[in-house]
């Protein structure tokens, strides 16, 4: 490993350790339902997103609702990755000029990413 790689790892660990306590305290306040400073700044946006999505913040999700929501979210992710792979050739910021992924290679690639399996 190069000196630059070691320096990056040390920097990462230092930043991670420095942020552990404040982020832990922030997450504890959020999970306990206490008010936080960001409520004043971004509360309106959170309420808007909840209203558009039909989420009620005071209502718990059942395991069945959670499972269906998770599956739908993963399906949306798989479809988004498929669309990106199919139009990759015409997207901007493609300096290598790579074309679109072929339809036969696209399903294993996108499902491998969605299931965190390594394609072989």
PDB file of C-alpha atoms in Angstrom:
ATOM      1  CA  UNK A   1       0.000   0.000   0.000  1.00  0.00           C
ATOM      2  CA  UNK A   2       1.299   3.429  -0.854  1.00  0.00           C
ATOM      3  CA  UNK A   3       1.820   6.270   1.599  1.00  0.00           C
ATOM      4  CA  UNK A   4      -1.108   8.085   0.021  1.00  0.00           C
ATOM      5  CA  UNK A   5      -3.357   5.070   0.628  1.00  0.00           C
ATOM      6  CA  UNK A   6      -2.292   4.839   4.264  1.00  0.00           C
ATOM      7  CA  UNK A   7      -2.856   8.576   4.713  1.00  0.00           C
ATOM      8  CA  UNK A   8      -6.360   8.289   3.257  1.00  0.00           C
ATOM      9  CA  UNK A   9      -7.203   5.399   5.573  1.00  0.00           C
ATOM     10  CA  UNK A  10      -5.912   7.271   8.619  1.00  0.00           C
ATOM     11  CA  UNK A  11      -7.880  10.374   7.600  1.00  0.00           C
ATOM     12  CA  UNK A  12     -11.032   8.284   7.134  1.00  0.00           C
ATOM     13  CA  UNK A  13     -10.700   6.658  10.561  1.00  0.00           C
ATOM     14  CA  UNK A  14     -10.044  10.018  12.260  1.00  0.00           C
ATOM     15  CA  UNK A  15     -13.097  11.607  10.621  1.00  0.00           C
ATOM     16  CA  UNK A  16     -15.209   8.547  11.450  1.00  0.00           C
ATOM     17  CA  UNK A  17     -14.184   8.639  15.108  1.00  0.00           C
ATOM     18  CA  UNK A  18     -14.689  12.406  15.317  1.00  0.00           C
ATOM     19  CA  UNK A  19     -18.232  12.147  13.945  1.00  0.00           C
ATOM     20  CA  UNK A  20     -19.339   9.078  15.923  1.00  0.00           C
ATOM     21  CA  UNK A  21     -20.385  10.918  19.105  1.00  0.00           C
ATOM     22  CA  UNK A  22     -22.233  13.886  17.528  1.00  0.00           C
ATOM     23  CA  UNK A  23     -23.989  11.731  14.935  1.00  0.00           C
ATOM     24  CA  UNK A  24     -24.951   9.186  17.598  1.00  0.00           C
ATOM     25  CA  UNK A  25     -26.442  11.941  19.772  1.00  0.00           C
ATOM     26  CA  UNK A  26     -28.302  13.354  16.759  1.00  0.00           C
ATOM     27  CA  UNK A  27     -29.724   9.941  15.835  1.00  0.00           C
ATOM     28  CA  UNK A  28     -30.792   9.329  19.446  1.00  0.00           C
ATOM     29  CA  UNK A  29     -32.732  12.618  19.478  1.00  0.00           C
ATOM     30  CA  UNK A  30     -34.388  11.780  16.157  1.00  0.00           C
ATOM     31  CA  UNK A  31     -35.396   8.258  17.247  1.00  0.00           C
ATOM     32  CA  UNK A  32     -36.760   9.562  20.556  1.00  0.00           C
ATOM     33  CA  UNK A  33     -38.920  12.053  18.660  1.00  0.00           C
ATOM     34  CA  UNK A  34     -37.337  15.134  20.234  1.00  0.00           C
ATOM     35  CA  UNK A  35     -37.048  18.373  18.292  1.00  0.00           C
ATOM     36  CA  UNK A  36     -33.750  19.094  16.572  1.00  0.00           C
ATOM     37  CA  UNK A  37     -32.277  22.209  14.974  1.00  0.00           C
ATOM     38  CA  UNK A  38     -32.873  20.906  11.453  1.00  0.00           C
ATOM     39  CA  UNK A  39     -36.620  20.795  12.097  1.00  0.00           C
ATOM     40  CA  UNK A  40     -36.773  24.563  11.735  1.00  0.00           C
ATOM     41  CA  UNK A  41     -34.793  24.524   8.499  1.00  0.00           C
ATOM     42  CA  UNK A  42     -36.002  21.374   6.738  1.00  0.00           C
ATOM     43  CA  UNK A  43     -39.199  20.477   8.596  1.00  0.00           C
ATOM     44  CA  UNK A  44     -41.400  21.907   5.880  1.00  0.00           C
ATOM     45  CA  UNK A  45     -39.680  19.732   3.263  1.00  0.00           C
ATOM     46  CA  UNK A  46     -40.080  16.591   5.365  1.00  0.00           C
ATOM     47  CA  UNK A  47     -43.777  17.312   5.907  1.00  0.00           C
ATOM     48  CA  UNK A  48     -44.255  17.925   2.163  1.00  0.00           C
ATOM     49  CA  UNK A  49     -42.583  14.633   1.238  1.00  0.00           C
ATOM     50  CA  UNK A  50     -44.618  12.781   3.876  1.00  0.00           C
ATOM     51  CA  UNK A  51     -47.835  14.337   2.570  1.00  0.00           C
ATOM     52  CA  UNK A  52     -47.019  13.459  -1.055  1.00  0.00           C
ATOM     53  CA  UNK A  53     -46.052   9.890  -0.122  1.00  0.00           C
ATOM     54  CA  UNK A  54     -49.048   9.388   2.169  1.00  0.00           C
ATOM     55  CA  UNK A  55     -46.852   8.768   5.228  1.00  0.00           C
ATOM     56  CA  UNK A  56     -48.211   9.396   8.706  1.00  0.00           C
ATOM     57  CA  UNK A  57     -45.301  10.084  11.044  1.00  0.00           C
ATOM     58  CA  UNK A  58     -47.243   9.094  14.155  1.00  0.00           C
ATOM     59  CA  UNK A  59     -48.195   5.637  12.832  1.00  0.00           C
ATOM     60  CA  UNK A  60     -45.935   2.570  13.026  1.00  0.00           C
ATOM     61  CA  UNK A  61     -45.476   0.265  10.037  1.00  0.00           C
ATOM     62  CA  UNK A  62     -46.423  -3.382  10.313  1.00  0.00           C
ATOM     63  CA  UNK A  63     -43.924  -5.972   9.133  1.00  0.00           C
ATOM     64  CA  UNK A  64     -46.081  -6.710   6.097  1.00  0.00           C
ATOM     65  CA  UNK A  65     -46.202  -3.058   5.069  1.00  0.00           C
ATOM     66  CA  UNK A  66     -42.450  -2.795   5.580  1.00  0.00           C
ATOM     67  CA  UNK A  67     -41.800  -5.913   3.465  1.00  0.00           C
ATOM     68  CA  UNK A  68     -43.998  -4.697   0.595  1.00  0.00           C
ATOM     69  CA  UNK A  69     -42.441  -1.230   0.732  1.00  0.00           C
ATOM     70  CA  UNK A  70     -38.934  -2.681   0.686  1.00  0.00           C
ATOM     71  CA  UNK A  71     -39.727  -4.893  -2.304  1.00  0.00           C
ATOM     72  CA  UNK A  72     -41.292  -2.005  -4.231  1.00  0.00           C
ATOM     73  CA  UNK A  73     -38.307   0.237  -3.458  1.00  0.00           C
ATOM     74  CA  UNK A  74     -35.889  -2.455  -4.675  1.00  0.00           C
ATOM     75  CA  UNK A  75     -37.973  -2.970  -7.821  1.00  0.00           C
ATOM     76  CA  UNK A  76     -37.827   0.763  -8.522  1.00  0.00           C
ATOM     77  CA  UNK A  77     -34.054   0.651  -8.043  1.00  0.00           C
ATOM     78  CA  UNK A  78     -33.651  -2.291 -10.427  1.00  0.00           C
ATOM     79  CA  UNK A  79     -35.743  -0.525 -13.074  1.00  0.00           C
ATOM     80  CA  UNK A  80     -33.776   2.709 -12.638  1.00  0.00           C
ATOM     81  CA  UNK A  81     -30.445   0.891 -13.058  1.00  0.00           C
ATOM     82  CA  UNK A  82     -31.777  -0.923 -16.128  1.00  0.00           C
ATOM     83  CA  UNK A  83     -32.872   2.368 -17.680  1.00  0.00           C
ATOM     84  CA  UNK A  84     -29.499   3.966 -16.950  1.00  0.00           C
ATOM     85  CA  UNK A  85     -27.647   1.022 -18.490  1.00  0.00           C
ATOM     86  CA  UNK A  86     -29.780   1.080 -21.626  1.00  0.00           C
ATOM     87  CA  UNK A  87     -29.299   4.830 -22.265  1.00  0.00           C
ATOM     88  CA  UNK A  88     -25.695   5.021 -21.060  1.00  0.00           C
ATOM     89  CA  UNK A  89     -24.383   5.701 -24.562  1.00  0.00           C
ATOM     90  CA  UNK A  90     -26.341   8.921 -25.007  1.00  0.00           C
ATOM     91  CA  UNK A  91     -25.876  10.350 -21.528  1.00  0.00           C
ATOM     92  CA  UNK A  92     -23.606  13.357 -21.039  1.00  0.00           C
ATOM     93  CA  UNK A  93     -20.338  13.125 -19.092  1.00  0.00           C
ATOM     94  CA  UNK A  94     -19.305   9.881 -20.793  1.00  0.00           C
ATOM     95  CA  UNK A  95     -15.662  10.682 -21.644  1.00  0.00           C
ATOM     96  CA  UNK A  96     -14.807   7.064 -22.501  1.00  0.00           C
ATOM     97  CA  UNK A  97     -17.665   6.997 -25.000  1.00  0.00           C
ATOM     98  CA  UNK A  98     -19.020   3.739 -23.624  1.00  0.00           C
ATOM     99  CA  UNK A  99     -22.121   2.438 -25.309  1.00  0.00           C
ATOM    100  CA  UNK A 100     -25.220   1.060 -23.682  1.00  0.00           C
ATOM    101  CA  UNK A 101     -25.045  -2.277 -21.901  1.00  0.00           C
ATOM    102  CA  UNK A 102     -26.517  -5.022 -24.066  1.00  0.00           C
ATOM    103  CA  UNK A 103     -29.958  -6.315 -23.098  1.00  0.00           C
ATOM    104  CA  UNK A 104     -28.550  -9.797 -22.428  1.00  0.00           C
ATOM    105  CA  UNK A 105     -25.882  -8.493 -20.006  1.00  0.00           C
ATOM    106  CA  UNK A 106     -28.090  -5.965 -18.291  1.00  0.00           C
ATOM    107  CA  UNK A 107     -30.362  -8.241 -16.179  1.00  0.00           C
ATOM    108  CA  UNK A 108     -27.534 -10.074 -14.350  1.00  0.00           C
ATOM    109  CA  UNK A 109     -25.736  -6.803 -13.724  1.00  0.00           C
ATOM    110  CA  UNK A 110     -28.706  -4.944 -12.294  1.00  0.00           C
ATOM    111  CA  UNK A 111     -30.048  -7.819 -10.203  1.00  0.00           C
ATOM    112  CA  UNK A 112     -26.584  -8.494  -8.874  1.00  0.00           C
ATOM    113  CA  UNK A 113     -26.419  -4.905  -7.644  1.00  0.00           C
ATOM    114  CA  UNK A 114     -29.903  -5.073  -6.136  1.00  0.00           C
ATOM    115  CA  UNK A 115     -29.249  -8.294  -4.255  1.00  0.00           C
ATOM    116  CA  UNK A 116     -25.628  -7.490  -3.385  1.00  0.00           C
ATOM    117  CA  UNK A 117     -24.557 -10.710  -5.071  1.00  0.00           C
ATOM    118  CA  UNK A 118     -21.351 -10.711  -7.040  1.00  0.00           C
ATOM    119  CA  UNK A 119     -22.064 -11.568 -10.690  1.00  0.00           C
ATOM    120  CA  UNK A 120     -19.913 -14.407 -12.026  1.00  0.00           C
TER     121      UNK A 120
END
